[in-house]
mmCIF file of C-alpha atoms in Angstrom:
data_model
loop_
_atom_site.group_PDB
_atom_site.id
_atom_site.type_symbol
_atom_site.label_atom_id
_atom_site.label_comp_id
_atom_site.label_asym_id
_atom_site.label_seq_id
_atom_site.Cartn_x
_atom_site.Cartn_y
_atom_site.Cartn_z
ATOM 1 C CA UNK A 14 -56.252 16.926 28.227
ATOM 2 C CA UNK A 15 -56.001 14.393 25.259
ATOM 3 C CA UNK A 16 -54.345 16.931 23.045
ATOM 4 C CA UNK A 17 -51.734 16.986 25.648
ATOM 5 C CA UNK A 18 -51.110 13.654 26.649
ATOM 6 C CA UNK A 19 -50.734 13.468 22.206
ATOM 7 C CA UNK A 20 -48.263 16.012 22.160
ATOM 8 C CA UNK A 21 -45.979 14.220 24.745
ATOM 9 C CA UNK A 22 -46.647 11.202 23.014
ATOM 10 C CA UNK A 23 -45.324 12.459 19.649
ATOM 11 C CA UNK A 24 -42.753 14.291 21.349
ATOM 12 C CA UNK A 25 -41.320 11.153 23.228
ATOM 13 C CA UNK A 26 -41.499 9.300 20.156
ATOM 14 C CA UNK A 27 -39.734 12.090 18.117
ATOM 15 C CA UNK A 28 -36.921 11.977 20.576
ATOM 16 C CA UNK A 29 -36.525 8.155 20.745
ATOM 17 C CA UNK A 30 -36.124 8.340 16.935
ATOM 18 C CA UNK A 31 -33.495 10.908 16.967
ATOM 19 C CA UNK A 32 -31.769 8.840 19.830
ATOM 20 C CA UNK A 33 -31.854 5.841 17.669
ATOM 21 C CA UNK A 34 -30.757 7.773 14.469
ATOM 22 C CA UNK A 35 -27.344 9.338 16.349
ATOM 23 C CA UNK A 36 -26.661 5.543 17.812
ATOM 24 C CA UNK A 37 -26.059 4.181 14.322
ATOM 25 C CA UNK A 38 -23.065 3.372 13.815
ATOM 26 C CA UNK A 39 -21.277 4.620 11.082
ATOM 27 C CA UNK A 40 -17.857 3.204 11.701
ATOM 28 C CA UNK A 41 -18.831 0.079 9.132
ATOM 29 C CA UNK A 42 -18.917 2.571 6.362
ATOM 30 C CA UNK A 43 -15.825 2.587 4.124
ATOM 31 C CA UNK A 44 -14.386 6.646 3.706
ATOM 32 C CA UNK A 45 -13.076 6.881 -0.125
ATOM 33 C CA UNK A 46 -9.549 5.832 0.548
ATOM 34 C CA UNK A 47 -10.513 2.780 2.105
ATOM 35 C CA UNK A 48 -12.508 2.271 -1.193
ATOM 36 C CA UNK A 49 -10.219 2.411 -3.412
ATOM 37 C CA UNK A 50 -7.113 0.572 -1.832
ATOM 38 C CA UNK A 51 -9.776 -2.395 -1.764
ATOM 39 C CA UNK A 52 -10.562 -1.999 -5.289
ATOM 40 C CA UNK A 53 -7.325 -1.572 -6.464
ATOM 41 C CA UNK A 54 -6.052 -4.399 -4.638
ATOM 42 C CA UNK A 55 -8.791 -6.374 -6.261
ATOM 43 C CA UNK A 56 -7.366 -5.933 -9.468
ATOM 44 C CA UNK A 57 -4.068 -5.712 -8.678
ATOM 45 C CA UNK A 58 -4.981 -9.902 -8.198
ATOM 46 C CA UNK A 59 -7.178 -10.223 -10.926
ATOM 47 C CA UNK A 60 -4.210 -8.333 -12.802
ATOM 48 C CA UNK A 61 -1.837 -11.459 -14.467
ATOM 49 C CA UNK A 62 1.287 -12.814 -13.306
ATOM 50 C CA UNK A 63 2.713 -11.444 -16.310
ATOM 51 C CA UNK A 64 1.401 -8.102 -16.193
ATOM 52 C CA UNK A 65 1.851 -7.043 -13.026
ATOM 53 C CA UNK A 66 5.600 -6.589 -12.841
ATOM 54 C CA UNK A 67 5.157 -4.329 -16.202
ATOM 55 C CA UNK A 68 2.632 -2.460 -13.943
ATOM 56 C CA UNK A 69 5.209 -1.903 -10.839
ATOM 57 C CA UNK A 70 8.173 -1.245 -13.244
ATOM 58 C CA UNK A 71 5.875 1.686 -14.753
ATOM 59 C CA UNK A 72 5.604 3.191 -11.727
ATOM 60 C CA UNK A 73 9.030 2.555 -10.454
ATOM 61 C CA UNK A 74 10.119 4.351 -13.246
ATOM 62 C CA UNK A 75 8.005 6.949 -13.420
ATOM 63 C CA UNK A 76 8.557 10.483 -11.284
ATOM 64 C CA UNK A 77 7.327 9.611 -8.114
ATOM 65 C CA UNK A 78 9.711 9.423 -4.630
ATOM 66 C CA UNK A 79 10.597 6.471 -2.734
ATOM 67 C CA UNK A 80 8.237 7.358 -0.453
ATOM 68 C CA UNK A 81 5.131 7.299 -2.922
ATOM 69 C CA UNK A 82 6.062 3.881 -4.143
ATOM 70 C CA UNK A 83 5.985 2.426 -0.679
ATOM 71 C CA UNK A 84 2.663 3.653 0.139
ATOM 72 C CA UNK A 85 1.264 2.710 -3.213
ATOM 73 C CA UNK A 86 2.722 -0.925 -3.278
ATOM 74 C CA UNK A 87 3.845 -2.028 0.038
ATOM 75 C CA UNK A 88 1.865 0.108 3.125
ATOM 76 C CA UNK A 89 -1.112 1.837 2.011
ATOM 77 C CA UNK A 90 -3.078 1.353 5.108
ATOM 78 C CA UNK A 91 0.157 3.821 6.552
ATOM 79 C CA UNK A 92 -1.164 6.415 4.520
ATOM 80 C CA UNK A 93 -3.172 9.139 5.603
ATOM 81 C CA UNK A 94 -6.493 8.142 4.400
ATOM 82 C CA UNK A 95 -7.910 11.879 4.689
ATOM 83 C CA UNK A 96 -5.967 13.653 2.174
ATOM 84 C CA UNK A 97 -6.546 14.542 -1.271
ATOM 85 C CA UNK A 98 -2.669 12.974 -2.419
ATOM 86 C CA UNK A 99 -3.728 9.599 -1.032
ATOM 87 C CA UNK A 100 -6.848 8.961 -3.154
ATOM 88 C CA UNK A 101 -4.791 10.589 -6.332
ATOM 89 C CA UNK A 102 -1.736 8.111 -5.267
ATOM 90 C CA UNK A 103 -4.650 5.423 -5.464
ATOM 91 C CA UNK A 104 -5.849 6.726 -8.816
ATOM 92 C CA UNK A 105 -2.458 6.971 -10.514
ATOM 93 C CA UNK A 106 -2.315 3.108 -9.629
ATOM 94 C CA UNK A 107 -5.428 2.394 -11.165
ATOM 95 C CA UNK A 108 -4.847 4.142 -14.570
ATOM 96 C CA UNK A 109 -1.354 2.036 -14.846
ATOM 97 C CA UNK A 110 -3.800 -0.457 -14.337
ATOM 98 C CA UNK A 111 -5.914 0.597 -16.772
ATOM 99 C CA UNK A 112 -3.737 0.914 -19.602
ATOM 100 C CA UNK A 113 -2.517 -3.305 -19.162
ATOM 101 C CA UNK A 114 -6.388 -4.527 -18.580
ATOM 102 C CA UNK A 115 -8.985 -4.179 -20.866
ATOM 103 C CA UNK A 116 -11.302 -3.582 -18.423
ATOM 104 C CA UNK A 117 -11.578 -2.938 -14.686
ATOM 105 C CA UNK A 118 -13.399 -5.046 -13.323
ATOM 106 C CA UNK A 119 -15.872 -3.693 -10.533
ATOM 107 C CA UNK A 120 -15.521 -4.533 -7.078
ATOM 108 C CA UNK A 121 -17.975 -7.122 -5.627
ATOM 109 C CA UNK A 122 -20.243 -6.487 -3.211
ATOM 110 C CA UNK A 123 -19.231 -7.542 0.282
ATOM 111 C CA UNK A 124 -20.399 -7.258 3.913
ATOM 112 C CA UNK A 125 -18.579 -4.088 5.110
ATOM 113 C CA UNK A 126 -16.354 -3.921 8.055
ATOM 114 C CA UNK A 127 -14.969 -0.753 10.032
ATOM 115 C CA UNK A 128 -12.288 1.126 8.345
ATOM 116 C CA UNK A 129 -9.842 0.484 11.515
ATOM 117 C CA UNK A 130 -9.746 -3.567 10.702
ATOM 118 C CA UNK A 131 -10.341 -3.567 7.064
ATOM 119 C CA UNK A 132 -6.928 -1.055 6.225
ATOM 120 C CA UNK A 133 -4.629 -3.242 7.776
ATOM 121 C CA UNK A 134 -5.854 -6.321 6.204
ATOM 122 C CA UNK A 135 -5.722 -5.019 3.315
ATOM 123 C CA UNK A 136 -1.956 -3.544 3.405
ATOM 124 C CA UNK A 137 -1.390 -7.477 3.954
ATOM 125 C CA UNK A 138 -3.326 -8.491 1.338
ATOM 126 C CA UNK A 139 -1.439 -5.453 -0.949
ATOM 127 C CA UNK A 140 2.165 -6.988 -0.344
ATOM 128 C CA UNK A 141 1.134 -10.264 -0.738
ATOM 129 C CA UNK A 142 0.727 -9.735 -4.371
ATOM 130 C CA UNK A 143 3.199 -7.650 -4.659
ATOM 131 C CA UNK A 144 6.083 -9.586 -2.969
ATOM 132 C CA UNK A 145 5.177 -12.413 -5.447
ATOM 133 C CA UNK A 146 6.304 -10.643 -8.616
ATOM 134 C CA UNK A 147 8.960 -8.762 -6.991
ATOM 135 C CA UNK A 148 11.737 -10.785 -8.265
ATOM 136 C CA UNK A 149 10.180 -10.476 -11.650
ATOM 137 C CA UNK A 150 10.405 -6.496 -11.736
ATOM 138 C CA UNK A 151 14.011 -6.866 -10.176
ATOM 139 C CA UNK A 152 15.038 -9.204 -13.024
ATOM 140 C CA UNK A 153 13.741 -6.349 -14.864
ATOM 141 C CA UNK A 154 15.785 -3.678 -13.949
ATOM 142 C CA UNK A 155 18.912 -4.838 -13.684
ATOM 143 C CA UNK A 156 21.026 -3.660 -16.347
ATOM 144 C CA UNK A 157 24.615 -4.419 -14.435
ATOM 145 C CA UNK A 158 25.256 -1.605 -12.483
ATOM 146 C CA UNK A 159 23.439 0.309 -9.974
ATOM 147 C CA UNK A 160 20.848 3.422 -11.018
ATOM 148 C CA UNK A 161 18.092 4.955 -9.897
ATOM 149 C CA UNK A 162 15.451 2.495 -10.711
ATOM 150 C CA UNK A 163 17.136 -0.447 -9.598
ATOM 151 C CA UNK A 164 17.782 1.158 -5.977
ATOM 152 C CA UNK A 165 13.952 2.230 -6.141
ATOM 153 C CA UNK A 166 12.467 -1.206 -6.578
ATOM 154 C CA UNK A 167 15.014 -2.481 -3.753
ATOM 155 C CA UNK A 168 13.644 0.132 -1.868
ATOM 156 C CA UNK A 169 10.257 -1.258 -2.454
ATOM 157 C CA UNK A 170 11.414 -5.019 -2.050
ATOM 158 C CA UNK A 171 12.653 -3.692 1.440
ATOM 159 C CA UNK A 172 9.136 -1.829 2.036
ATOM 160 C CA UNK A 173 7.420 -4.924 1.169
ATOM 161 C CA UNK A 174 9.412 -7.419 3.613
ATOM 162 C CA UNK A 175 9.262 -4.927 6.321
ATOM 163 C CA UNK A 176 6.530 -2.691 6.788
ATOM 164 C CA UNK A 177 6.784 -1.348 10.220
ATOM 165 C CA UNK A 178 10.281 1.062 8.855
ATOM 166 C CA UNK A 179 9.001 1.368 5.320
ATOM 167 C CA UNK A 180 11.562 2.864 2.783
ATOM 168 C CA UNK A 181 11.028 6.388 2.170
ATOM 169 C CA UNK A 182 14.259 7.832 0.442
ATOM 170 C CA UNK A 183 17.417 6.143 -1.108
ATOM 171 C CA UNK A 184 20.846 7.527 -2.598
ATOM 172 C CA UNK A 185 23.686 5.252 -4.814
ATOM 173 C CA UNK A 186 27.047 6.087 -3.222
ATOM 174 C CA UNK A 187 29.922 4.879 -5.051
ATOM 175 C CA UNK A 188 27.726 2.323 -6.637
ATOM 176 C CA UNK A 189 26.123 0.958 -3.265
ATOM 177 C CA UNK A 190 22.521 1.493 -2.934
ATOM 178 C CA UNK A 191 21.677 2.885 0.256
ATOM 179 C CA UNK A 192 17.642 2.976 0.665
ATOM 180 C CA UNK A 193 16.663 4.635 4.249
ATOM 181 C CA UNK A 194 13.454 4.590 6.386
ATOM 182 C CA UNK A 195 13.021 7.315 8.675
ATOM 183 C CA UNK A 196 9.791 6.810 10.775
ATOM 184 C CA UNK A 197 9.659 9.379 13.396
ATOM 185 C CA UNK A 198 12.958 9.240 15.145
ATOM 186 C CA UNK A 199 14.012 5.713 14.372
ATOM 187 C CA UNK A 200 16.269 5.550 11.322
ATOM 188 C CA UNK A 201 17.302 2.437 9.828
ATOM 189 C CA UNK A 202 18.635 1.858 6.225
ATOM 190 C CA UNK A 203 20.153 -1.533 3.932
ATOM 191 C CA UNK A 204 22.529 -1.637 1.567
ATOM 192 C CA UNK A 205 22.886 -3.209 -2.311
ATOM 193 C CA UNK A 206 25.632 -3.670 -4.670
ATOM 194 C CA UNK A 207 26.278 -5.875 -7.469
ATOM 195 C CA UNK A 208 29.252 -8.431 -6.562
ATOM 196 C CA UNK A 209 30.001 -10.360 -9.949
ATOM 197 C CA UNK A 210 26.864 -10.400 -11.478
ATOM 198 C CA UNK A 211 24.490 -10.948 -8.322
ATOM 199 C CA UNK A 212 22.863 -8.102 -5.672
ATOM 200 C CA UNK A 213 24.215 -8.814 -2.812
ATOM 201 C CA UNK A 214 23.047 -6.889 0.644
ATOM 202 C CA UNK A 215 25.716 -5.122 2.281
ATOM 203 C CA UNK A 216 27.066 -4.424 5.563
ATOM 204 C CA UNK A 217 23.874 -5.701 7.226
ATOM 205 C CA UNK A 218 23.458 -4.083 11.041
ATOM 206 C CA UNK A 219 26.576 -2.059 10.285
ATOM 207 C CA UNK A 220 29.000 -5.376 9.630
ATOM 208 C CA UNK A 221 31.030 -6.844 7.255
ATOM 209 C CA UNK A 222 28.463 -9.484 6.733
ATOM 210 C CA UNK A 223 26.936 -9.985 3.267
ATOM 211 C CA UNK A 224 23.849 -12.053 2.140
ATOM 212 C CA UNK A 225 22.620 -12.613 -1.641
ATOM 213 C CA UNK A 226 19.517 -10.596 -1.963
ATOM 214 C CA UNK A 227 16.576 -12.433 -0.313
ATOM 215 C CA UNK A 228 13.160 -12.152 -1.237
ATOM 216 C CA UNK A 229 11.691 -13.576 1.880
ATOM 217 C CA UNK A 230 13.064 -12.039 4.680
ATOM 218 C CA UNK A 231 14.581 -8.244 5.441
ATOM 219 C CA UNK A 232 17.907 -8.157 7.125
#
């Protein structure tokens, strides 16, 4: 009889362990993606005022679509943190960063929070920075006229200012930067061109209305 009443004993302990064990929660624990967007974004704002637009002109440059640059600078959190061409996205970022830092400097230790609130915070946190050197890396590339590059980092200003209908292809059109956001169904695109000397936004909402490029606000 008391080897019985033992074995029920272990047995109901052994199954209120394993009930305890599957009730963790697990949603506080960072997947790789989520990682390394917070680390980068850490040293994107360790990164100096003065290096940082060298750092987004690199990759605006560089052969990578529209679409790439917005998720790297602008909306990572839109990205889909499962796939392998996210976390490389995120490691191509950190070895431009690499190469204008001496060292990276490691993340600190914080108190974790789940994945679904710590993404989006940290797509804020991402254009923050960004947007503050953005007129910096557009001083940059403009040369005069209208190319590739210039119509890129537009794209991005545009991607920065207005996340929801990020900018994910562009073309130059008798010298009139056209940079487009397809989400879905819902299309919506801005125009640039130079006008004497300045970038001016175009035939905002389909009009005849033109504004001197803003850095604050998306038309």
């Amino acid at each position: 009889m008391m080897k019985t009443e033992c074995y029920y004993f272990f047995l109901t302990l052994t199954l209120v362990s394993i009930l305890e064990f599957s009730a963790v929660d697990c949603s506080d624990i960072p997947d790789d993606y989520t990682r390394e967007v917070r680390h980068n974004n850490y040293v994107l704002q360790q990164c100096q005022e003065e290096n940082l637009p060298y750092v987004i002109e690199v990759v605006v440059r560089a052969d990578q679509t529209i679409e790439d640059i917005s998720y790297t600078f602008a909306v990572p959190e839109k990205a889909n943190r499962l796939s392998d061409q996210s976390l490389n996205r995120e490691g191509r970022l950190r070895s431009q960063l690499r190469s204008f830092l001496r060292t990276i400097p490691d993340l600190p230790i914080t108190q974790q929070v789940p994945d679904a609130r710590l993404l989006p915070d940290l797509g804020i946190k991402r254009r923050e920075t960004v947007r503050n050197v953005m007129e910096a890396v557009i001083s940059k590339l403009s040369l005069g006229t209208m190319d590739n590059n210039l119509c890129r980092s537009l794209g991005l200003l545009r991607s920065v200012l207005d996340p929801e209908s990020f900018i994910n292809s562009f073309n130059i059109n008798l010298g009139v930067c056209v940079v487009t956001s397809t989400i879905g169904d819902t299309v919506k695109s801005s125009k640039y061109k130079y006008v004497r000397g300045k970038i001016l936004q175009v035939q905002i909402n389909d009009t005849n209305k033109s504004q001197l490029l803003s850095y604050k606000r998306a038309w």
